PDB file of C-alpha atoms in Angstrom:
ATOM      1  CA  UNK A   1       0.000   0.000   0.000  1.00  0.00           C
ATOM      2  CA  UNK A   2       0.669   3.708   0.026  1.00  0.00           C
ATOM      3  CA  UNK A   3       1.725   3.871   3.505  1.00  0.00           C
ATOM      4  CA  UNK A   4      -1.366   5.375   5.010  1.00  0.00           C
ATOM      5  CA  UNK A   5      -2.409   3.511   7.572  1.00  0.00           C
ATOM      6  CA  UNK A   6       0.520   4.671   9.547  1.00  0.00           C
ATOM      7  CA  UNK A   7       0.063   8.126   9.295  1.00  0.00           C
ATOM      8  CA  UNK A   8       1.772   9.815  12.199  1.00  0.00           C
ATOM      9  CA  UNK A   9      -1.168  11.231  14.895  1.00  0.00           C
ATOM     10  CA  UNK A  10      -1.348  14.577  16.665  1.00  0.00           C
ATOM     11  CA  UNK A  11      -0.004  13.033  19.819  1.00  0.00           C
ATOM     12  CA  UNK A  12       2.881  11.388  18.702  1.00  0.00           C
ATOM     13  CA  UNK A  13       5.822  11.820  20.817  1.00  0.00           C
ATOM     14  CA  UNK A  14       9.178  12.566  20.271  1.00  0.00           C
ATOM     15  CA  UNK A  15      10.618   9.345  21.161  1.00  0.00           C
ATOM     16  CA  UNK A  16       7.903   7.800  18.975  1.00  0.00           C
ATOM     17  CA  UNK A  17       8.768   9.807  16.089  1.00  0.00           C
ATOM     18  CA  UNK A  18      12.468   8.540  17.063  1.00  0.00           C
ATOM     19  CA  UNK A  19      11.645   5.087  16.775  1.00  0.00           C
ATOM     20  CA  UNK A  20       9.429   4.926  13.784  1.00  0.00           C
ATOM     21  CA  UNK A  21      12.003   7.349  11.892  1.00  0.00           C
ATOM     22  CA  UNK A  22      14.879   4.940  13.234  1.00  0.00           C
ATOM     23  CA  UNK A  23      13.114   1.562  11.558  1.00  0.00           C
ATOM     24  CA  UNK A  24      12.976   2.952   8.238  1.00  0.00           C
ATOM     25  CA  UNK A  25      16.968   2.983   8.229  1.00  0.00           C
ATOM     26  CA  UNK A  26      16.870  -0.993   8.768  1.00  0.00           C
ATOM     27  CA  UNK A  27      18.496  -2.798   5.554  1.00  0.00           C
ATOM     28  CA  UNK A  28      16.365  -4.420   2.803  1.00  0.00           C
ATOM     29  CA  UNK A  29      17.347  -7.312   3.789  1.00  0.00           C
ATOM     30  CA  UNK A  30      15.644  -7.780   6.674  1.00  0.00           C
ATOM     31  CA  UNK A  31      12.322  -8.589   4.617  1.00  0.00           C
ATOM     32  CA  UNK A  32      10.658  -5.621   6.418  1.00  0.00           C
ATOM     33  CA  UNK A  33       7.784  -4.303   4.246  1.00  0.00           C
ATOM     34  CA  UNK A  34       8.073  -0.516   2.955  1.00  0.00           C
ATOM     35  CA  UNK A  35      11.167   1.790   2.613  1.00  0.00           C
ATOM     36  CA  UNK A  36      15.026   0.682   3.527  1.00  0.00           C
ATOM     37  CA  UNK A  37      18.502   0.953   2.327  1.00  0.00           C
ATOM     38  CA  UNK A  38      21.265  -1.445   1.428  1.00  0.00           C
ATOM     39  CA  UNK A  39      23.537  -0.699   4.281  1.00  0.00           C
ATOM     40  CA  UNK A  40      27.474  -1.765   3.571  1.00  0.00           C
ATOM     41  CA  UNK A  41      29.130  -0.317   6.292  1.00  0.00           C
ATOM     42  CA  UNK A  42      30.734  -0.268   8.989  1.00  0.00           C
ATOM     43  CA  UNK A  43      28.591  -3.913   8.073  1.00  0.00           C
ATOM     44  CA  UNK A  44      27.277  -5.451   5.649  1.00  0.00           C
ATOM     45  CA  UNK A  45      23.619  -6.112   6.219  1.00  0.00           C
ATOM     46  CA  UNK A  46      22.454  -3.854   9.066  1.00  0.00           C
ATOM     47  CA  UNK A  47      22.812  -0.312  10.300  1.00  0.00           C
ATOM     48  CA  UNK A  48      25.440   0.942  12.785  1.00  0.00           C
ATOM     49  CA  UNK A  49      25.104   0.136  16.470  1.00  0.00           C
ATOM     50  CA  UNK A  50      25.984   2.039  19.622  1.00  0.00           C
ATOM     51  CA  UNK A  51      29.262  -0.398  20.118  1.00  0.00           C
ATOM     52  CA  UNK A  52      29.737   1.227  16.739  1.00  0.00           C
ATOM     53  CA  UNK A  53      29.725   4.703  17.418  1.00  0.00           C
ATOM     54  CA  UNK A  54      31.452   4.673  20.674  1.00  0.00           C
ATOM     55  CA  UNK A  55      34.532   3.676  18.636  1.00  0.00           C
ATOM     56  CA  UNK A  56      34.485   7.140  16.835  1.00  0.00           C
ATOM     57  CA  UNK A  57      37.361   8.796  17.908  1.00  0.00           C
ATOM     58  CA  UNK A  58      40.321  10.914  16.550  1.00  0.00           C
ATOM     59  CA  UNK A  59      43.472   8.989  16.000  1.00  0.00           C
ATOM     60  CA  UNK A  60      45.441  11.812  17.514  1.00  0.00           C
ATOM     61  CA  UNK A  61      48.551  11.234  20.193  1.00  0.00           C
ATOM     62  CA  UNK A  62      47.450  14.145  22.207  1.00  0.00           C
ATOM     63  CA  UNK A  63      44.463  12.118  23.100  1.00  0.00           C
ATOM     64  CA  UNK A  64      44.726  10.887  26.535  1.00  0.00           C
ATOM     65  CA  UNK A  65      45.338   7.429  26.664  1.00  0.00           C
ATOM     66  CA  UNK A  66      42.166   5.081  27.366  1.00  0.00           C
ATOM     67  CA  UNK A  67      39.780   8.335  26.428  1.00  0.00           C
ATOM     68  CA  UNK A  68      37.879   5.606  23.794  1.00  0.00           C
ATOM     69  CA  UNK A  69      37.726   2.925  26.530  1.00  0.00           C
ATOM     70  CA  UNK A  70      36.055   5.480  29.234  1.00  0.00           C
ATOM     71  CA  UNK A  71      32.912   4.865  30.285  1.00  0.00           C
ATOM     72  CA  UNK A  72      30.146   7.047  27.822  1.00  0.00           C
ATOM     73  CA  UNK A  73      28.776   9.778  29.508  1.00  0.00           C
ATOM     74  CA  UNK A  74      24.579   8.584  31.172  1.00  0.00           C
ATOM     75  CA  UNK A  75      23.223  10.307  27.522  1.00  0.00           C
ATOM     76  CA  UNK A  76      24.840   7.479  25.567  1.00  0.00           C
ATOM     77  CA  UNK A  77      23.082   4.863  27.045  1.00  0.00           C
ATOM     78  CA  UNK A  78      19.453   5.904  28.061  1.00  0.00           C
ATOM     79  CA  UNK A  79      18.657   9.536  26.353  1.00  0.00           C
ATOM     80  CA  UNK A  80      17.135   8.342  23.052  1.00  0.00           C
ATOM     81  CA  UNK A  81      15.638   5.115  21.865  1.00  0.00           C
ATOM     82  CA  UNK A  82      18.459   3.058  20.525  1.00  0.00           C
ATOM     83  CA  UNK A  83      19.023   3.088  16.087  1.00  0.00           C
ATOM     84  CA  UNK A  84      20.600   4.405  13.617  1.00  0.00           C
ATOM     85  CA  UNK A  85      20.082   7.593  14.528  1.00  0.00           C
ATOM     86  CA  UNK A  86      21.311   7.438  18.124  1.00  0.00           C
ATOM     87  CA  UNK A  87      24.401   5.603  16.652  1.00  0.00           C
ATOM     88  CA  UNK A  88      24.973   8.666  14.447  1.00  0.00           C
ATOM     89  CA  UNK A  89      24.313  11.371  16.755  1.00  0.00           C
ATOM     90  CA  UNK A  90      26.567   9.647  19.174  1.00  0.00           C
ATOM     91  CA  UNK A  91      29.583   8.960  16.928  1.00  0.00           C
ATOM     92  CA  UNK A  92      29.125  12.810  16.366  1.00  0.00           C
ATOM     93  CA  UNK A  93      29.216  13.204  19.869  1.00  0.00           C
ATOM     94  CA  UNK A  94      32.142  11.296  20.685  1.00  0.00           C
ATOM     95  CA  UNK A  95      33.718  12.090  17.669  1.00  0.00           C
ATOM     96  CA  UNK A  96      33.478  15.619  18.704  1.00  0.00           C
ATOM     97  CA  UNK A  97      34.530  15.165  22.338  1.00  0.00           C
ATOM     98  CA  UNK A  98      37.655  13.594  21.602  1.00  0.00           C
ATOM     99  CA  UNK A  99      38.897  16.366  19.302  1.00  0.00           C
ATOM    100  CA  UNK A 100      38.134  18.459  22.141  1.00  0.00           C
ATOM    101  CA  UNK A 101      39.840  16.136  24.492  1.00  0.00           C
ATOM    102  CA  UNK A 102      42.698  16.367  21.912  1.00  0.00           C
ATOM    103  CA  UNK A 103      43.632  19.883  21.580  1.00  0.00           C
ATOM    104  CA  UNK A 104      42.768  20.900  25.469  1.00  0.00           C
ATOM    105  CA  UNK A 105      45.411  18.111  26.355  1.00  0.00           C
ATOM    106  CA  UNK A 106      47.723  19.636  23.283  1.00  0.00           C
ATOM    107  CA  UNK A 107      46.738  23.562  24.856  1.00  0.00           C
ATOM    108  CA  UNK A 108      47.971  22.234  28.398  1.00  0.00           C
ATOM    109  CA  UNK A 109      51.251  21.031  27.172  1.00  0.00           C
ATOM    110  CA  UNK A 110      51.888  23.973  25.372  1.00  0.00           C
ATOM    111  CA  UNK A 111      51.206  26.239  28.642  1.00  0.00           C
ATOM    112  CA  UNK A 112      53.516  24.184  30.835  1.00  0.00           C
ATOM    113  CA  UNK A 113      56.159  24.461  28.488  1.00  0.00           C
ATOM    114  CA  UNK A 114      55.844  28.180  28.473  1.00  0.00           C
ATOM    115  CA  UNK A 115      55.889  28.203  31.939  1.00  0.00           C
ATOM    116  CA  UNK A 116      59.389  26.265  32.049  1.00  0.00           C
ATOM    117  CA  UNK A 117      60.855  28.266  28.954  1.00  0.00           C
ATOM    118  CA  UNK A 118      60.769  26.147  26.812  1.00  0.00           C
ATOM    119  CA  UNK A 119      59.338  26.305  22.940  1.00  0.00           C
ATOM    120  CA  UNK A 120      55.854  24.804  22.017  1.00  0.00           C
ATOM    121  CA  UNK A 121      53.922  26.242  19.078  1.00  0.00           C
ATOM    122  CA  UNK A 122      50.980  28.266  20.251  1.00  0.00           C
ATOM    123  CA  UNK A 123      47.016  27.214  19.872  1.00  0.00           C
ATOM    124  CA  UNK A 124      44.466  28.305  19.872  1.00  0.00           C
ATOM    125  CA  UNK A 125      41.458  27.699  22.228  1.00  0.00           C
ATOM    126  CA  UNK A 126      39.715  24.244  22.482  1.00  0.00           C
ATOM    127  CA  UNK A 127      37.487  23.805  19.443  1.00  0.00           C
ATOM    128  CA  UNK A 128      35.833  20.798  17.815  1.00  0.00           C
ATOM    129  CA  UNK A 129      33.276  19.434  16.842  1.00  0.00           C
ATOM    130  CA  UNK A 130      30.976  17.073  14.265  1.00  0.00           C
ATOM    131  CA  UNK A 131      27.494  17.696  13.042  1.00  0.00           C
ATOM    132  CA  UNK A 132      25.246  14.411  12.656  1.00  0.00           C
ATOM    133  CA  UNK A 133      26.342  14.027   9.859  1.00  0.00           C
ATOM    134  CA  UNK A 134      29.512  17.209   9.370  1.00  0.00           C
ATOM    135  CA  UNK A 135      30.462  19.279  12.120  1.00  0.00           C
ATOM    136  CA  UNK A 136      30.883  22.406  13.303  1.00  0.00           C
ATOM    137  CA  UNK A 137      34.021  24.629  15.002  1.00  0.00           C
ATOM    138  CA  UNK A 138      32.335  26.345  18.686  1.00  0.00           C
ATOM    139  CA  UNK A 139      34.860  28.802  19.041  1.00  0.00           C
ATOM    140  CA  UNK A 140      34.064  29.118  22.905  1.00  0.00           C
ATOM    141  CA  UNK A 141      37.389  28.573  24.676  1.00  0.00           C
ATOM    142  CA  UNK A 142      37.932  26.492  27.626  1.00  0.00           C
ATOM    143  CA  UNK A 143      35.100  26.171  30.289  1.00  0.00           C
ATOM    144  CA  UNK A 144      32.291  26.656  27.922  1.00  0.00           C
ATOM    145  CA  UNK A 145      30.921  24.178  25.745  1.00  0.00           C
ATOM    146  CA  UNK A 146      33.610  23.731  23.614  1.00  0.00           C
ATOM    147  CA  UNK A 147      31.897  21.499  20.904  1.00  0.00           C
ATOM    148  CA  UNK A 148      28.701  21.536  18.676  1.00  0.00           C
ATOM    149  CA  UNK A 149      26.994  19.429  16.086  1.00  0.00           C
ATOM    150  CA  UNK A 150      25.803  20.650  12.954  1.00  0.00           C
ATOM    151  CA  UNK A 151      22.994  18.724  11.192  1.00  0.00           C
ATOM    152  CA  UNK A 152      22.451  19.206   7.884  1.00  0.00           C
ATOM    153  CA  UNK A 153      20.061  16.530   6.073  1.00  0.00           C
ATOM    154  CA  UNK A 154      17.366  16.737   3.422  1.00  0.00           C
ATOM    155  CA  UNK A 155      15.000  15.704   5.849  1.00  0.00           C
ATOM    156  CA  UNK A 156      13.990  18.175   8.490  1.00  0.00           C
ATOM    157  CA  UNK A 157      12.824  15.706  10.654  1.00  0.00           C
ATOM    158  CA  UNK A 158      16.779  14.857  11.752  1.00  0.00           C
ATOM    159  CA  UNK A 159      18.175  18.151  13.209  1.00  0.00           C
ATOM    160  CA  UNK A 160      14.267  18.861  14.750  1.00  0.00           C
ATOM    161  CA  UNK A 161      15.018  15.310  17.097  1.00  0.00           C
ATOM    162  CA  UNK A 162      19.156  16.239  17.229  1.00  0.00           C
ATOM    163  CA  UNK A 163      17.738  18.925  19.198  1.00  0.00           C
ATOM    164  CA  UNK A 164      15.245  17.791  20.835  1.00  0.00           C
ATOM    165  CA  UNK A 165      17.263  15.329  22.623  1.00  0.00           C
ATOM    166  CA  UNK A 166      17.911  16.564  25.675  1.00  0.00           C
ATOM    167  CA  UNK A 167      22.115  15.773  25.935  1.00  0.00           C
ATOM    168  CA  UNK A 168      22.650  17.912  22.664  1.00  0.00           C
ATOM    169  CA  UNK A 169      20.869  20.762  23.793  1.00  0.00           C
ATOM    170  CA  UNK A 170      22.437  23.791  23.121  1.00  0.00           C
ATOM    171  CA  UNK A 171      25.097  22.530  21.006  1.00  0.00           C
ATOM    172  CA  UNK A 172      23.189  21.022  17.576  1.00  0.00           C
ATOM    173  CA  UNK A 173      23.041  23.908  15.013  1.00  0.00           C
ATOM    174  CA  UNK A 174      20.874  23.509  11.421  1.00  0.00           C
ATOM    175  CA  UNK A 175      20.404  26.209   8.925  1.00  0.00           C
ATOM    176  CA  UNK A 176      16.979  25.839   8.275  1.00  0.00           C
ATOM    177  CA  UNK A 177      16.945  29.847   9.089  1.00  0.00           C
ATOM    178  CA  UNK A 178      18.834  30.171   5.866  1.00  0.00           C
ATOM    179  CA  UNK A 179      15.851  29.054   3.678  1.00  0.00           C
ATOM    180  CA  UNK A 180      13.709  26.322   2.379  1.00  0.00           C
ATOM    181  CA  UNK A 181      15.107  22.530   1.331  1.00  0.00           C
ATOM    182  CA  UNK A 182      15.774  22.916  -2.495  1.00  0.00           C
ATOM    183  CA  UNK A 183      16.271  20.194  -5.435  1.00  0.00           C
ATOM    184  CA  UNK A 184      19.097  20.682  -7.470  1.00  0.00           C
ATOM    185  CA  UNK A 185      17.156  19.546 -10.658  1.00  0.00           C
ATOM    186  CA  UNK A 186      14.195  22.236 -10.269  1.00  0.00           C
ATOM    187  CA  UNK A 187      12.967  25.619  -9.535  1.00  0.00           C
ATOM    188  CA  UNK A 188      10.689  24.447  -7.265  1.00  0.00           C
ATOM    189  CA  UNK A 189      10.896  24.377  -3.256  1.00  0.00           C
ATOM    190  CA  UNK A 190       8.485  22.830  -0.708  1.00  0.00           C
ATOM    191  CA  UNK A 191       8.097  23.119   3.247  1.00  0.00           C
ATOM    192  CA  UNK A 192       5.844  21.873   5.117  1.00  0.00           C
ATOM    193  CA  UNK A 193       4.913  25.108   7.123  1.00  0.00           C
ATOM    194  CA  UNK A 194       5.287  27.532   4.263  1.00  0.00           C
ATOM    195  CA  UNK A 195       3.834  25.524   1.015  1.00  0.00           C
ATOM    196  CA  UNK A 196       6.014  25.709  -2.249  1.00  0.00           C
ATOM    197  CA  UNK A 197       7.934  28.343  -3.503  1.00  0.00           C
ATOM    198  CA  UNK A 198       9.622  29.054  -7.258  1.00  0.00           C
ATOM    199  CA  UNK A 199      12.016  30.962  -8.962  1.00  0.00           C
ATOM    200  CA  UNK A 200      15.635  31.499  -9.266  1.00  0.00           C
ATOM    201  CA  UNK A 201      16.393  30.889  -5.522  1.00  0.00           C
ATOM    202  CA  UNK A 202      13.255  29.359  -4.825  1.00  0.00           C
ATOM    203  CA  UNK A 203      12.086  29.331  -0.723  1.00  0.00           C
ATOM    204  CA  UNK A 204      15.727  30.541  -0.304  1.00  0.00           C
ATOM    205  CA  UNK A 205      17.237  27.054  -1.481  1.00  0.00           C
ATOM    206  CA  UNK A 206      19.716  27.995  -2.950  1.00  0.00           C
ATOM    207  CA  UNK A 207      21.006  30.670  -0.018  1.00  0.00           C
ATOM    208  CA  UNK A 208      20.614  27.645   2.186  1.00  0.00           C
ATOM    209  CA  UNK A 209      22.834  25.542  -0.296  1.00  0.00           C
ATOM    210  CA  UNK A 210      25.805  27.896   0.429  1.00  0.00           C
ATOM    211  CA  UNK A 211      25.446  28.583   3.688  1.00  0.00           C
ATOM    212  CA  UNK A 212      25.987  24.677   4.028  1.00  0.00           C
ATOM    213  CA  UNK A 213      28.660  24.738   2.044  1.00  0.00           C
ATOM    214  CA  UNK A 214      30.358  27.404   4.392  1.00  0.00           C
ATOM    215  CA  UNK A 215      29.619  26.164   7.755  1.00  0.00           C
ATOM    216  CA  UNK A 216      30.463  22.629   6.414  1.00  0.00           C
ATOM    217  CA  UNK A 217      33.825  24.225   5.206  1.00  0.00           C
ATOM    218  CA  UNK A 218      34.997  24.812   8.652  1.00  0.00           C
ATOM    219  CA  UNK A 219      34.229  21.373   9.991  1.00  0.00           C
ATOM    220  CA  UNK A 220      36.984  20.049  12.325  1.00  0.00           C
ATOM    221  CA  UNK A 221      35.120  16.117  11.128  1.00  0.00           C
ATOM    222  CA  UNK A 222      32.547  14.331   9.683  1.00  0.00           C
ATOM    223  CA  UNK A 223      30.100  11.140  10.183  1.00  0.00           C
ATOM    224  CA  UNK A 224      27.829  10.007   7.243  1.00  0.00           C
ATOM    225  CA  UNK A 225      25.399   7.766   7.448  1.00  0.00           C
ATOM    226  CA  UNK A 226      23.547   7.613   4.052  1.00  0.00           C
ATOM    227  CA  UNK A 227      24.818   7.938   0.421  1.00  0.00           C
ATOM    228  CA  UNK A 228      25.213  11.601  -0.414  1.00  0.00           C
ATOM    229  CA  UNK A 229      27.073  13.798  -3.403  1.00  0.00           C
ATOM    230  CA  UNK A 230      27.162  16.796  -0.127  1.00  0.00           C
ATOM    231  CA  UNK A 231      30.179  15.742   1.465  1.00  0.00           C
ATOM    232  CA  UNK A 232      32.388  14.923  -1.587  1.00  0.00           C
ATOM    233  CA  UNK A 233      31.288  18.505  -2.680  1.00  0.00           C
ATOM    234  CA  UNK A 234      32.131  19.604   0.733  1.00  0.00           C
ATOM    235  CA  UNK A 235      35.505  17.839   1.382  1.00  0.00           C
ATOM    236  CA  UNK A 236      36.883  19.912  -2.362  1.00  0.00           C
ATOM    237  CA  UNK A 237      36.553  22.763  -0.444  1.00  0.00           C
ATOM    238  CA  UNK A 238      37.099  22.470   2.982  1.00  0.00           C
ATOM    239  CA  UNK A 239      41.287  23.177   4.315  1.00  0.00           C
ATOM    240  CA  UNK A 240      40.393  22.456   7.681  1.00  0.00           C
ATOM    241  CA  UNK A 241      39.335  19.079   7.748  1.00  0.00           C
ATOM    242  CA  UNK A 242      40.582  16.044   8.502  1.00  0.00           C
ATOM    243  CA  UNK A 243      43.152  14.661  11.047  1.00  0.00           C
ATOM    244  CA  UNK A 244      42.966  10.836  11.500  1.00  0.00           C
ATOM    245  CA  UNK A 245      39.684   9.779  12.601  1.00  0.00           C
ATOM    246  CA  UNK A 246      37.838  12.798  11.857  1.00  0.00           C
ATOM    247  CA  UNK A 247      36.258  11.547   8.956  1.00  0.00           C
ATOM    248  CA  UNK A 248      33.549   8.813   9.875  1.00  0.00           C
ATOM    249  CA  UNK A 249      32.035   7.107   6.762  1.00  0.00           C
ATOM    250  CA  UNK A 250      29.255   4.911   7.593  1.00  0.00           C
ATOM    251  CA  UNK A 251      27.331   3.862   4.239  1.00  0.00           C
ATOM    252  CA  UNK A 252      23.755   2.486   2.909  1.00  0.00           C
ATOM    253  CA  UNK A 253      22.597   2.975  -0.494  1.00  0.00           C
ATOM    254  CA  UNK A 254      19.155   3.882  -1.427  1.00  0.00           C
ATOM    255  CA  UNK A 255      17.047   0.733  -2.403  1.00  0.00           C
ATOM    256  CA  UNK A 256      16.436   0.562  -6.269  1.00  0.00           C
ATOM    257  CA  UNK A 257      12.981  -0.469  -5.818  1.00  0.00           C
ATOM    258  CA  UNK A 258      12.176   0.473  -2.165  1.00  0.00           C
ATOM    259  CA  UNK A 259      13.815   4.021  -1.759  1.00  0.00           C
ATOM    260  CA  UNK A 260      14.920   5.330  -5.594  1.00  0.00           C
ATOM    261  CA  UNK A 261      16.136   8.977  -5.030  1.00  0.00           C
ATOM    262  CA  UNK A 262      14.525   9.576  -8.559  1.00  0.00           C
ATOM    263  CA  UNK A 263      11.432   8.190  -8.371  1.00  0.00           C
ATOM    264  CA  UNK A 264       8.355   9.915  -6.402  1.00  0.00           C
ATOM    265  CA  UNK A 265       8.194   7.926  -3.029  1.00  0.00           C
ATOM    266  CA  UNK A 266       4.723   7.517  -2.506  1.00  0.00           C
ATOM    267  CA  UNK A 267       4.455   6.175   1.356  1.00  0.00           C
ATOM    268  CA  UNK A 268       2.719   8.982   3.273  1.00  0.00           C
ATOM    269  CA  UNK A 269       3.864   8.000   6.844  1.00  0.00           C
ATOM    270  CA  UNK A 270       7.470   7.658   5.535  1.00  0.00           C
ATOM    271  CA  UNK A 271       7.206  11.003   3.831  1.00  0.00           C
ATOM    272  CA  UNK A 272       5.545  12.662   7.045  1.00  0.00           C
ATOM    273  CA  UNK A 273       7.977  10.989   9.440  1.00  0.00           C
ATOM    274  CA  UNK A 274      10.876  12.689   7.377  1.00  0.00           C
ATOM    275  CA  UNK A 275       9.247  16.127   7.085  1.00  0.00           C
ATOM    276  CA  UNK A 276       7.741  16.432  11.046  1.00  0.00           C
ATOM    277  CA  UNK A 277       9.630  18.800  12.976  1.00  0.00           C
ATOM    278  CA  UNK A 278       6.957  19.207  16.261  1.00  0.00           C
ATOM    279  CA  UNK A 279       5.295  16.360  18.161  1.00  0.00           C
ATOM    280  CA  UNK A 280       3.022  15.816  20.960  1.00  0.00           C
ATOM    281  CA  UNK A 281      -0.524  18.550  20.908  1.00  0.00           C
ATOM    282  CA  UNK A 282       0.898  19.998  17.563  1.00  0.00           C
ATOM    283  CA  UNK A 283      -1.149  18.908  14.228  1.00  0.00           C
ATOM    284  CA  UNK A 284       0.702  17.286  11.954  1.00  0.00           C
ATOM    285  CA  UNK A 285       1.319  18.541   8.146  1.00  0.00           C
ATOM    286  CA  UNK A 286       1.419  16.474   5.151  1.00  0.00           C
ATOM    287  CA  UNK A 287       3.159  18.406   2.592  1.00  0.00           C
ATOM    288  CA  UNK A 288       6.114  16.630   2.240  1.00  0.00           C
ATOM    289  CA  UNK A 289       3.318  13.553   1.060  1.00  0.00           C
ATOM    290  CA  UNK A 290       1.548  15.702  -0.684  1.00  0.00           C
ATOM    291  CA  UNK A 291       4.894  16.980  -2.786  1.00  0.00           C
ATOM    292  CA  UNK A 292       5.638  13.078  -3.590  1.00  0.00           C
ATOM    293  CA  UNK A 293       1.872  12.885  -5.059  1.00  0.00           C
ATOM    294  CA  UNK A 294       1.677  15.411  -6.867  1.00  0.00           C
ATOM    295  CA  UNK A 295       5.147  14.742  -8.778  1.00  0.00           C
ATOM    296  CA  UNK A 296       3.688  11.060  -8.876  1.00  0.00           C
ATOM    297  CA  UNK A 297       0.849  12.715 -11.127  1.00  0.00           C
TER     298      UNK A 297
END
């Protein structure tokens, strides 16, 4: 069928919306009904676990030694409904933390060996950071929080629940402030609060396209999860990224027949579980479905 049935409800929560978002990332193989990827790494088969993304880590010597065998902070294990998502937030996380771990333990040689006289090359302030899927420089020097995630994905749905989960607050950043999700193919673009928009920089797409580009440009790391022409783009242009373990490349193909990046996908609740940004008493919109039907003819 078309997916209707499941239509997301009024007074779904955001841990529901976690969980029904997360099974739609399962692999093909599985035999689940609906959509699904082909998912080839880190295995071959099935999604990324927790075990997973606890690994994520900078290969840097200024690292203190054992920081990847540490115990993960409470978050890791009980904040969000465990998934692919969780796994990718948290590889972000960790991923993020450990560059900061890096260069605060590289900032506190540097100041005892000015303290003794010696030489030492001077840096600058602890900085880090990934973004669900890129990631993002703070800025904030030591004491604050010294690390962010920024969450760019065609699907508003992921940086609304990075957010929303309660360890990341404050430090996930999105740009949908920048403008509308576009489609590089037309002059068309849809949202699900503000209808559909055309012309030359249609909804502000294309704004939004380079402001991605930008903050992506001064990543300190990365973690992908899904297939994506973005970060290659990205990575051409970026002189700031990578040092050994930055770059996290989890992979999953779309589904030929199941979830075709060219072909209108016409399963509502999929559709409205990508494009739901609010969740509980707030009514849910549909235009993200309504978008795949109408291109469906």
């Amino acid at each position: 069928g078309d997916g209707s049935s499941g239509l997301v409800g009024g007074g779904q929560s955001w841990r529901a919306h976690w969980r029904q978002l997360s099974d739609y990332f399962k692999d093909c193989r599985t035999g689940q009904d609906g959509p699904c990827f082909n998912w080839e790494g880190p295995h071959l088969g099935r999604p990324p676990t927790r075990d997973d993304a606890l690994r994520c880590a900078v290969s840097s010597r200024s690292l203190p030694r054992g920081w990847v065998r540490e115990e993960p902070p409470p978050w890791a294990r009980a904040d969000a409904p465990h998934g692919y998502l969780s796994a990718l937030l948290l590889c972000g996380a960790r991923l993020a933390q450990s560059i900061d771990a890096a260069r605060s333990a590289e900032a506190s040689i540097d100041a005892a060996r000015g303290a003794e006289g010696g030489g030492g090359r001077r840096l600058a302030p602890p900085q880090g950071g990934v973004r669900g899927t890129k990631a993002l420089r703070s800025g904030q020097g030591p004491g604050a929080a010294s690390w962010g995630l920024l969450v760019l994905s065609d699907a508003p749905a992921v940086p609304a629940l990075a957010a929303r989960l309660p360890a990341l607050a404050g430090r996930v950043v999105d740009t949908a402030g920048a403008g509308q999700l576009g489609h590089s193919s037309f002059g068309r673009s849809c949202s699900s609060d503000r209808g559909c928009s055309r012309g030359p920089d249609p909804g502000g797409a294309w704004t939004r396209s380079l402001v991605d580009f930008y903050l992506a440009g001064a990543a300190d790391g990365f973690v992908k999860g899904l297939f994506t022409s973005f970060l290659f783009a990205t990575m051409r242009r970026n002189l700031l990224c990578c040092e050994p373990g930055a770059f996290v490349q989890w992979m999953a193909w779309y589904n030929l027949s199941r979830t075709h990046r060219d072909h209108p996908m016409k399963d509502r609740a999929f559709m409205d579980a990508l494009a739901r940004t609010s969740w509980a008493d707030e009514k849910p919109v549909f235009a993200a479905a309504s978008s795949a039907d109408e291109s469906s003819g």
